[in-house]
mmCIF file of C-alpha atoms in Angstrom:
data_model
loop_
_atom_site.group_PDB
_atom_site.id
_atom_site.type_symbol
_atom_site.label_atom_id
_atom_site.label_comp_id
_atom_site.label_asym_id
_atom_site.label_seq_id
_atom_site.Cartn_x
_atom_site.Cartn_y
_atom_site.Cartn_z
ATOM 1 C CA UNK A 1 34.977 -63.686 32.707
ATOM 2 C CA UNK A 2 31.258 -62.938 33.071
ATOM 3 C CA UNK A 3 31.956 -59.067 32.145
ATOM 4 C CA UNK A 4 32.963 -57.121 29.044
ATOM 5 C CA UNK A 5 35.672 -54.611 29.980
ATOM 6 C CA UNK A 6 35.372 -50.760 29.168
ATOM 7 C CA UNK A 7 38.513 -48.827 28.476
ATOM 8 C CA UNK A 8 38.439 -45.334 28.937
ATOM 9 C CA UNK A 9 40.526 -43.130 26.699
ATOM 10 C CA UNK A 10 40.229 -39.475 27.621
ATOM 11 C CA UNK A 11 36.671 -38.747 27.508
ATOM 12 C CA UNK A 12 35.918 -41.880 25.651
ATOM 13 C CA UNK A 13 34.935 -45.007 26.681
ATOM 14 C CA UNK A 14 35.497 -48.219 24.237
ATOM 15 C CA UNK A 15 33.906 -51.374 24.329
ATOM 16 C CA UNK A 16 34.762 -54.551 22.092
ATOM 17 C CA UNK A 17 32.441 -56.779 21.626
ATOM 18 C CA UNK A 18 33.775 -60.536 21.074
ATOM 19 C CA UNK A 19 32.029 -63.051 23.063
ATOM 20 C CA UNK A 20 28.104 -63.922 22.291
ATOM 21 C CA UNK A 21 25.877 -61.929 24.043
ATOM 22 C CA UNK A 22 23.391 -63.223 26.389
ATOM 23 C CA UNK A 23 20.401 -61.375 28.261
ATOM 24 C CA UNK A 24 22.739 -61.195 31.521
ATOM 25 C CA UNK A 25 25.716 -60.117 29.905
ATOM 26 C CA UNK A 26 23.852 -57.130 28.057
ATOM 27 C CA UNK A 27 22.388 -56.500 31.564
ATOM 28 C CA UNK A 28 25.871 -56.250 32.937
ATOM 29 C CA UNK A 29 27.690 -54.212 30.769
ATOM 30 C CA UNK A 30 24.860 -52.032 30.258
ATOM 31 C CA UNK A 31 25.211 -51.023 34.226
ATOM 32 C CA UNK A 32 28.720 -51.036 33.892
ATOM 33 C CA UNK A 33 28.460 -48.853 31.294
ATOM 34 C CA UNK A 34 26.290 -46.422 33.082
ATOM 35 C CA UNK A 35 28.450 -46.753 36.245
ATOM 36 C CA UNK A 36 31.400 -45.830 33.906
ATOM 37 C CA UNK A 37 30.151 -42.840 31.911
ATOM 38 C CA UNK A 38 29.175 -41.225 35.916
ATOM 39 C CA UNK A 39 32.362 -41.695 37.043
ATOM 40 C CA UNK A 40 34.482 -40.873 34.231
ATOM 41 C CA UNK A 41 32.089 -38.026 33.003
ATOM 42 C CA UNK A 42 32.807 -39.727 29.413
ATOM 43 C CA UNK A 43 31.184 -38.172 26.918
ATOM 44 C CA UNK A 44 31.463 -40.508 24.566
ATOM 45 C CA UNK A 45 30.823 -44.505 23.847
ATOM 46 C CA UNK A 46 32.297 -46.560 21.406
ATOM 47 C CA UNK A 47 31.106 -50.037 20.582
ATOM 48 C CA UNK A 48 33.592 -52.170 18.554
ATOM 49 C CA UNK A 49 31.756 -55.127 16.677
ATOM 50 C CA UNK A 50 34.568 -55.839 14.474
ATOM 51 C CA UNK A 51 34.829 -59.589 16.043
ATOM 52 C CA UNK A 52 30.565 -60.337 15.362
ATOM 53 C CA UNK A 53 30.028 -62.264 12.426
ATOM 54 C CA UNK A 54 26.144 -61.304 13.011
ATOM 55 C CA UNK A 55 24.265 -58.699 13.986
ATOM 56 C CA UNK A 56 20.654 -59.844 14.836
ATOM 57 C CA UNK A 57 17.892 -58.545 16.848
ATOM 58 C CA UNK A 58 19.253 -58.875 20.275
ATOM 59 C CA UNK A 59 22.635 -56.784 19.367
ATOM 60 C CA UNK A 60 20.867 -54.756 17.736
ATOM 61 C CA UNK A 61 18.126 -54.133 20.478
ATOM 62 C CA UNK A 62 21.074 -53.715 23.279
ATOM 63 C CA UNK A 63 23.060 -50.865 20.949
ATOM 64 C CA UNK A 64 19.604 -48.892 20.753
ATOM 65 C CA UNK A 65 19.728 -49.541 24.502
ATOM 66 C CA UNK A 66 23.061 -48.875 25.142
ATOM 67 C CA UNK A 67 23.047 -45.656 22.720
ATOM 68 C CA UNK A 68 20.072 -44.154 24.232
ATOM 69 C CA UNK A 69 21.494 -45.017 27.751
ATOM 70 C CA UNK A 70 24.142 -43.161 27.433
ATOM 71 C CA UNK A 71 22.499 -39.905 25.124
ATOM 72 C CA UNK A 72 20.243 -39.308 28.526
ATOM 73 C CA UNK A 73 24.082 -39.214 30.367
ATOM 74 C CA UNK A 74 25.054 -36.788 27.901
ATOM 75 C CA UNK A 75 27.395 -39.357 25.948
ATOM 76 C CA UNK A 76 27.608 -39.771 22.500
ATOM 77 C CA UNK A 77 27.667 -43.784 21.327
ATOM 78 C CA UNK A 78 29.507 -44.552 17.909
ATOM 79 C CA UNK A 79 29.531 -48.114 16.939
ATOM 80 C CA UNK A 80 32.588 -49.423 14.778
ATOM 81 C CA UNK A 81 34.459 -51.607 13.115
ATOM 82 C CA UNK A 82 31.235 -53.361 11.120
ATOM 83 C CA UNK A 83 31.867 -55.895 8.812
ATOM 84 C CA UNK A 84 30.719 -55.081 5.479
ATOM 85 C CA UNK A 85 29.003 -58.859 5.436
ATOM 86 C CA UNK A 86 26.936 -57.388 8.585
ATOM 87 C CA UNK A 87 26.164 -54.146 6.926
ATOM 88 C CA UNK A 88 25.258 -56.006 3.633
ATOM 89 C CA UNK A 89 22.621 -58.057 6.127
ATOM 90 C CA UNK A 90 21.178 -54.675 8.111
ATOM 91 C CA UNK A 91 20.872 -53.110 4.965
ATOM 92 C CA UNK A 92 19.353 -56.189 2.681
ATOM 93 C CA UNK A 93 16.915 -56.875 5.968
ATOM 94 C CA UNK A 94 15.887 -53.365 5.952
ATOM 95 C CA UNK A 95 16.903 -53.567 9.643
ATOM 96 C CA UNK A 96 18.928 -49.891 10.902
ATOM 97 C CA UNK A 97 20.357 -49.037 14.330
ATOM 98 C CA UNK A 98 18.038 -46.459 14.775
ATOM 99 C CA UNK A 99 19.622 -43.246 16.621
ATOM 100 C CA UNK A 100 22.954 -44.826 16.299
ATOM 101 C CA UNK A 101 25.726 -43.484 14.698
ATOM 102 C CA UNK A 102 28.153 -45.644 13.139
ATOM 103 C CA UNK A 103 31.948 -45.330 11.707
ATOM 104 C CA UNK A 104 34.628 -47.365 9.773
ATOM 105 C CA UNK A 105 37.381 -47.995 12.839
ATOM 106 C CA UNK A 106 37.812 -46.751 16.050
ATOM 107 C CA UNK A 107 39.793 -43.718 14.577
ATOM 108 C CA UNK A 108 37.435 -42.648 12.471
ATOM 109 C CA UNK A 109 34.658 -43.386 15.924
ATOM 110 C CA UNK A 110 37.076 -41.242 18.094
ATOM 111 C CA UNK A 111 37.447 -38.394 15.053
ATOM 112 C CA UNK A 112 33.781 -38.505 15.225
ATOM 113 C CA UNK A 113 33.356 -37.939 18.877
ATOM 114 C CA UNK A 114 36.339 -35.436 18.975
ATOM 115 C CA UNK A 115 34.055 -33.205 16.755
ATOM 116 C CA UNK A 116 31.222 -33.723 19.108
ATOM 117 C CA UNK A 117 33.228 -32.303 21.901
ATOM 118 C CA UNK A 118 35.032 -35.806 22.881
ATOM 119 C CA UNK A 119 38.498 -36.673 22.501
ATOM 120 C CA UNK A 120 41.665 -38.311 24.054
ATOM 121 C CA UNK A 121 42.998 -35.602 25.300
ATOM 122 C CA UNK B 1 34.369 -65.593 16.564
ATOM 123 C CA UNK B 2 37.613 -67.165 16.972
ATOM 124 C CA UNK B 3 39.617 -64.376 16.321
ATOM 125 C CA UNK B 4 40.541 -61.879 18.473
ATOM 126 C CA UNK B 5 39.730 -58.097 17.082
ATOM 127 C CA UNK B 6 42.873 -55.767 16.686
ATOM 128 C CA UNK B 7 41.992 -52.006 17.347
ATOM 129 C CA UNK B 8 44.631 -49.552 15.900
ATOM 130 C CA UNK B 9 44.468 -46.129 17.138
ATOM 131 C CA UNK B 10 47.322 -44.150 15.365
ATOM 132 C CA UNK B 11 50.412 -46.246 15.442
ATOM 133 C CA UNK B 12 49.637 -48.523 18.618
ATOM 134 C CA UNK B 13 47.734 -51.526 18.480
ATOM 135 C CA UNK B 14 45.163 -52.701 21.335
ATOM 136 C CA UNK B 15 44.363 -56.160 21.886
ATOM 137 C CA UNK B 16 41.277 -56.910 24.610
ATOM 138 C CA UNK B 17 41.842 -60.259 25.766
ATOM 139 C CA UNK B 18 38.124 -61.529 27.087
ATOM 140 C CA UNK B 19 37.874 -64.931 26.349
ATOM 141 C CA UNK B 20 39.775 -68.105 27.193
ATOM 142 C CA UNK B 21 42.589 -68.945 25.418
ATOM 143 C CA UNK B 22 43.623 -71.692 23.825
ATOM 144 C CA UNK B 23 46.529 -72.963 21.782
ATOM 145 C CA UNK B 24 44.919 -72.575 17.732
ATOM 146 C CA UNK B 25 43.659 -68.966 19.326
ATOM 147 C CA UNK B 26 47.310 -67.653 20.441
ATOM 148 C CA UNK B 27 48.385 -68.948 17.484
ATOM 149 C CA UNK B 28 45.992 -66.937 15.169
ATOM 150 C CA UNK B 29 46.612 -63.944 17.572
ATOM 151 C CA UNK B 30 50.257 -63.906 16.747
ATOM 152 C CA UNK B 31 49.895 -64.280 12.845
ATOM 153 C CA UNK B 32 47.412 -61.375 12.915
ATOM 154 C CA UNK B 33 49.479 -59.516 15.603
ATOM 155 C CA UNK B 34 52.616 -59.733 13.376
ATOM 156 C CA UNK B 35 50.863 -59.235 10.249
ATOM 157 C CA UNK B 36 49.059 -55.688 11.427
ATOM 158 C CA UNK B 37 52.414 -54.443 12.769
ATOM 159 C CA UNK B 38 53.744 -55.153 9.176
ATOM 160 C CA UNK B 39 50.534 -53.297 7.626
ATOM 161 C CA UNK B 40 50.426 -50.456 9.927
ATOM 162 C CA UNK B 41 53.817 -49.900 10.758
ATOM 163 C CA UNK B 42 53.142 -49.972 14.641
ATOM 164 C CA UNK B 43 55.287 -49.003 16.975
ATOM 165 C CA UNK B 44 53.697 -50.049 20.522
ATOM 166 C CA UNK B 45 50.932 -53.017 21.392
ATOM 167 C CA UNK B 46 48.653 -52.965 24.041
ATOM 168 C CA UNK B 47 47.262 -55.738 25.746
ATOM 169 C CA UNK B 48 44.950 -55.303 28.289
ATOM 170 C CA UNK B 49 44.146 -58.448 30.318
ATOM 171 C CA UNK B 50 41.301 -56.616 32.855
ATOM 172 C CA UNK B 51 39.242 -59.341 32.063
ATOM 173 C CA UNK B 52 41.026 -61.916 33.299
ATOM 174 C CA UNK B 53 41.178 -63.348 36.390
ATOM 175 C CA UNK B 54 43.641 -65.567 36.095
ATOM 176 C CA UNK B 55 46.994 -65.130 34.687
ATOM 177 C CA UNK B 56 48.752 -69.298 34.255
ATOM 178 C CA UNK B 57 51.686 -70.070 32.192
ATOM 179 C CA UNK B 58 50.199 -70.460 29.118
ATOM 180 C CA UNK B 59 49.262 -67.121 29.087
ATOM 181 C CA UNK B 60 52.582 -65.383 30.336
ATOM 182 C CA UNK B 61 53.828 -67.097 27.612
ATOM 183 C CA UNK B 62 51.487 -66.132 24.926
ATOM 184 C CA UNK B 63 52.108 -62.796 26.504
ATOM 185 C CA UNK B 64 55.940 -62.836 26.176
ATOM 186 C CA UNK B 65 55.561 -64.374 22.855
ATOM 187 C CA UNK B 66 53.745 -61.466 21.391
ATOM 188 C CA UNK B 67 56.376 -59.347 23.083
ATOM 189 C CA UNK B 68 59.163 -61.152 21.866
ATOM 190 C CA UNK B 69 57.427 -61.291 18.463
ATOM 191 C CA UNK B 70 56.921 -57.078 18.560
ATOM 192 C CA UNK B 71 60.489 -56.365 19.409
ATOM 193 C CA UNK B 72 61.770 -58.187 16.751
ATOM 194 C CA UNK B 73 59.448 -55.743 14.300
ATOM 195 C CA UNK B 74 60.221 -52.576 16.031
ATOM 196 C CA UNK B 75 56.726 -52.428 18.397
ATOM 197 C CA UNK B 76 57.369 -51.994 22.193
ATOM 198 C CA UNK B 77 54.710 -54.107 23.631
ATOM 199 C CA UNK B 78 52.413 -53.003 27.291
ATOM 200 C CA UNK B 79 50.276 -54.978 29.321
ATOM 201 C CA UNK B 80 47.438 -52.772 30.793
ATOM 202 C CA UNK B 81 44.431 -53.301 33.068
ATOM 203 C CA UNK B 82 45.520 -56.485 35.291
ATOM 204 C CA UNK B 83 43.312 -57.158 38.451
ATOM 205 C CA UNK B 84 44.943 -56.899 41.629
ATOM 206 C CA UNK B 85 44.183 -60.174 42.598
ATOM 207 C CA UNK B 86 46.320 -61.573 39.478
ATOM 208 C CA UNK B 87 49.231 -58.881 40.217
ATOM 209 C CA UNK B 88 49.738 -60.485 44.233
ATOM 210 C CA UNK B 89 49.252 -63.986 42.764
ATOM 211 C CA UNK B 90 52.211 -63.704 40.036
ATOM 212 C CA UNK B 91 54.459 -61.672 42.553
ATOM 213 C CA UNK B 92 53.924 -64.681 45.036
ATOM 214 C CA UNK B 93 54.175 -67.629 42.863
ATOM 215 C CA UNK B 94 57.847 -65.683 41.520
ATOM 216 C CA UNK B 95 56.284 -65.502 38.272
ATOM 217 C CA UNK B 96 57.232 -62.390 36.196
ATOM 218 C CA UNK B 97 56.170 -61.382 32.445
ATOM 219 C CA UNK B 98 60.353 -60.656 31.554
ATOM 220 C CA UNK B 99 60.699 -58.188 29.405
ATOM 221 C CA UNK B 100 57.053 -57.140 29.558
ATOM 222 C CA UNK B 101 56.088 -53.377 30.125
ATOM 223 C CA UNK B 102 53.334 -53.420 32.361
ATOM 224 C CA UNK B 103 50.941 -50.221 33.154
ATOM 225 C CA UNK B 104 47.967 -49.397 35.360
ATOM 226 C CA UNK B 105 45.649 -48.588 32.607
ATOM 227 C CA UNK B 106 44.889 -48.379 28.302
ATOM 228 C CA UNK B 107 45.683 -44.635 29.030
ATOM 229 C CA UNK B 108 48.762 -45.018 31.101
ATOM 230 C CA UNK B 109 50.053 -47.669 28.654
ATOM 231 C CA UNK B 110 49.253 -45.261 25.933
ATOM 232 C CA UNK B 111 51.426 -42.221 27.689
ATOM 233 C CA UNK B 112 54.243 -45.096 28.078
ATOM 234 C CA UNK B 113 53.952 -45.845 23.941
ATOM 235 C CA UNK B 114 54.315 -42.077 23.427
ATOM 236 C CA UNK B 115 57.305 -41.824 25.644
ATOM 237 C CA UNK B 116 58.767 -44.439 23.553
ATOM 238 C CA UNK B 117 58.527 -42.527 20.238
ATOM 239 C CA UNK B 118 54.376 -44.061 19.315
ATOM 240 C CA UNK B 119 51.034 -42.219 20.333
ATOM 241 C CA UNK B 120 47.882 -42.100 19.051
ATOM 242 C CA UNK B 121 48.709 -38.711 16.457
#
């Protein structure tokens, strides 16, 4: 199961993010994801962390990736679903996901993107 | 991460199995599973199984579990997403997920839930 699936949902594509990452896996989905967002014309990304305990360096490295991926395919990446323990950590470490926008839930992600010209319908 | 992330979007829930299951895992799915239909007053589950590539018996019965577990709180339950490979090898083994909706994709699932009387608005 060497592959994190993307579900499309009108114009949006969602990805949930539950098993570690590794460099290889990052690799994978982020060609997956670019593969994706071509042949669905999606214009929008959204990357559920809901299931990460811990956002370090490497996540946060492959959702600048991911998000700026995706901005030069004309897609607009939300991430979601943060833990406030994880936000407590970005904020205390004076790390931010730079470029990246970010919303409570996948409802809120979607509302987001629906404004931007994305939706499920 | 041993705990598999929930994603409501209006009143269905979507479940993304990726990683192997095991028994303390199903378990916890099924507590949380029942316990979100309670808080959100869902009416439809989606499970989408595209990462798998193998569909045993422990997992048709997790599957018809959760099913089982939905009905009996009102929530019609879909499987989306399953591989081709894992659709011929359940037709020829005899196997079938009884009583389980099954649809092509999250989307297709979705349009099924909104048939049904749930949707996304």
């Amino acid at each position: 199961m060497e592959r994190i699936p993307i579900l499309q949902m009108g114009d949006v594509l969602l990805v949930t993010i539950q098993v570690d990452m590794h460099d290889q896996l990052a690799l994978t989905l982020q060609d997956d994801l670019a593969e994706r967002i071509r042949a669905t014309s999606a214009r929008g990304v959204l990357i559920e962390i809901s299931a990460l305990d811990i956002v370090d360096s490497f996540i946060g490295r492959m959702i600048a990736t991911i998000s700026a991926l995706a901005a030069v395919m004309d897609a607009r990446t939300v991430v979601v679903g943060m833990q406030p323990a994880v936000a407590i950590t970005l904020v205390e470490l004076g790390l931010n996901l730079t470029g990246v926008s970010t919303a409570l839930d996948v409802e809120r992600g979607m509302r987001l993107l629906r404004q931007a010209g994305a939706g499920v319908e």
